[in-house]
Amino acid sequence: MRYTFLITFLLILSSLTGTAQTMSRVAGAEPFSVESGTSFSASPAGRREAPGEGAMTSAATRVASDLQQALEVIRSNHLYGNDLNTASVVKSSISGMLGELDPHSTYFDATEFRELLGEQSSEYSGTGSTISNFIKDGRAETYVVATHPDTAAARANLQYGD
């Protein structure tokens, strides 16, 4: 009896796993196949195309219009009116919005951005050396890490570790 029950159980189990492995056909997906040299799109056939340049220009125009309207409201209600420094208002507005969205981001106006690019393009001044602090025997000590060509540090023959 126990042996018959075990055989019946195994037959039922094997038929269930065989059924689970049969391919189910989804209506409307028949021409779909993934084979070597083929590609497919997971988007529906009637999908929208990406916005073109015209749509971007339209969005930029709407933003510029909204900004102009906001500045007019500020000018009409502000104490200084037409004497208001628009650049300052725009900068503080953008900085405030950006600070709310991501407190780790910073807005740079054109002048600040040029200065940042100057700093990032490795403009060196001073001795022409890169120094760093290291802890040695429990004390912080400053060492030369690198010198830059055609600088006072290079002419003085400063070396790594000096």
XYZ file of C-alpha atoms in Angstrom:
162
model
C 0.000 0.000 0.000
C 2.748 2.369 0.925
C 4.604 1.509 -2.270
C 1.506 2.191 -4.420
C 0.965 5.534 -2.706
C 4.588 6.531 -3.372
C 4.363 5.607 -7.067
C 1.071 7.505 -7.447
C 2.549 10.540 -5.725
C 5.631 10.505 -7.984
C 3.489 10.166 -11.126
C 1.329 13.138 -10.112
C 4.400 15.184 -9.225
C 6.116 14.411 -12.541
C 2.986 15.301 -14.534
C 2.733 18.647 -12.720
C 6.340 19.557 -13.454
C 5.865 18.583 -17.092
C 2.774 20.792 -17.320
C 4.597 23.703 -15.694
C 7.313 23.488 -18.326
C 5.042 23.632 -21.364
C 5.218 26.912 -23.264
C 2.177 29.118 -22.882
C 1.244 31.193 -25.914
C 0.322 34.828 -25.342
C -2.079 36.283 -27.858
C -0.485 39.001 -30.002
C 3.086 38.018 -29.144
C 3.584 35.275 -31.721
C 5.972 37.063 -34.109
C 8.245 37.729 -31.137
C 11.425 35.687 -31.011
C 14.882 36.206 -29.610
C 17.515 34.606 -31.765
C 21.036 35.373 -32.820
C 21.038 38.515 -34.972
C 17.564 39.732 -33.932
C 16.419 42.594 -31.748
C 13.116 43.581 -30.243
C 11.398 46.388 -28.391
C 9.586 45.943 -25.118
C 7.477 49.027 -25.824
C 4.022 48.695 -27.365
C 3.690 49.104 -31.125
C 1.888 52.443 -30.836
C 4.524 54.079 -28.663
C 5.247 57.792 -28.788
C 8.424 58.979 -30.394
C 10.978 60.852 -28.338
C 10.412 64.592 -28.333
C 12.280 66.302 -31.102
C 14.084 69.596 -31.160
C 10.798 71.450 -31.644
C 9.393 70.040 -28.404
C 12.524 71.046 -26.497
C 12.355 74.567 -27.903
C 8.717 74.752 -26.869
C 9.551 73.623 -23.327
C 12.406 76.139 -23.087
C 10.071 78.878 -24.308
C 7.502 77.969 -21.641
C 10.148 78.033 -18.910
C 11.466 81.407 -20.109
C 7.920 82.762 -20.194
C 7.210 81.499 -16.669
C 10.444 83.040 -15.417
C 9.608 86.363 -17.060
C 6.144 86.372 -15.450
C 7.620 85.584 -12.034
C 10.157 88.400 -12.364
C 7.391 90.835 -13.329
C 5.399 89.869 -10.216
C 8.499 90.325 -8.050
C 9.302 93.716 -9.639
C 5.760 94.990 -9.198
C 5.630 93.977 -5.518
C 9.243 94.564 -4.429
C 10.342 97.702 -2.590
C 12.989 98.570 -5.205
C 10.745 97.745 -8.187
C 12.594 98.346 -11.471
C 15.885 98.974 -9.633
C 15.872 95.345 -8.511
C 19.047 93.384 -9.334
C 17.579 90.664 -11.571
C 20.779 88.591 -11.609
C 20.786 88.472 -7.811
C 17.114 87.471 -7.677
C 17.596 84.720 -10.271
C 20.721 83.391 -8.543
C 19.125 83.286 -5.091
C 15.968 81.682 -6.520
C 17.894 78.957 -8.307
C 20.139 78.390 -5.279
C 17.072 78.075 -3.039
C 15.314 75.621 -5.350
C 18.466 73.580 -5.832
C 19.082 73.521 -2.086
C 15.618 72.074 -1.535
C 16.054 69.450 -4.248
C 19.620 68.434 -3.372
C 21.426 70.111 -0.481
C 24.775 68.831 -1.788
C 24.510 70.683 -5.117
C 25.565 74.254 -5.806
C 24.519 76.744 -8.475
C 27.317 78.756 -10.102
C 26.690 81.913 -12.103
C 28.821 82.473 -15.225
C 31.677 84.192 -13.365
C 31.811 81.593 -10.612
C 31.707 78.797 -13.177
C 34.673 80.262 -15.098
C 36.608 80.471 -11.820
C 35.717 76.860 -11.038
C 36.935 75.730 -14.456
C 40.171 77.627 -13.862
C 40.657 75.772 -10.591
C 39.843 72.453 -12.227
C 42.273 72.990 -15.111
C 45.151 72.678 -12.645
C 46.366 76.252 -12.603
C 49.158 76.229 -10.050
C 50.614 79.130 -8.160
C 53.027 79.522 -5.314
C 55.938 77.108 -4.978
C 54.718 74.581 -7.549
C 54.583 71.655 -5.177
C 51.858 69.398 -3.884
C 52.102 68.740 -0.179
C 50.194 66.490 2.182
C 50.047 65.811 5.898
C 50.878 62.356 7.222
C 50.845 61.013 10.765
C 54.316 59.811 11.775
C 55.079 58.655 15.319
C 51.802 60.188 16.505
C 52.593 63.615 15.013
C 51.195 65.224 11.871
C 54.042 66.085 9.520
C 53.921 67.774 6.120
C 55.726 66.243 3.147
C 56.187 67.069 -0.527
C 54.174 64.629 -2.620
C 54.976 66.050 -6.076
C 56.518 69.009 -7.856
C 55.328 70.570 -11.086
C 57.611 71.303 -14.064
C 59.092 74.784 -14.512
C 58.235 75.940 -10.992
C 60.253 77.163 -8.037
C 59.892 73.746 -6.368
C 61.308 71.955 -9.417
C 64.196 74.427 -9.719
C 64.948 73.952 -5.996
C 65.028 70.185 -6.684
C 62.363 69.346 -4.110
C 61.697 65.598 -4.101
C 58.974 63.258 -2.905
C 59.158 63.019 0.875
C 61.000 66.316 1.502
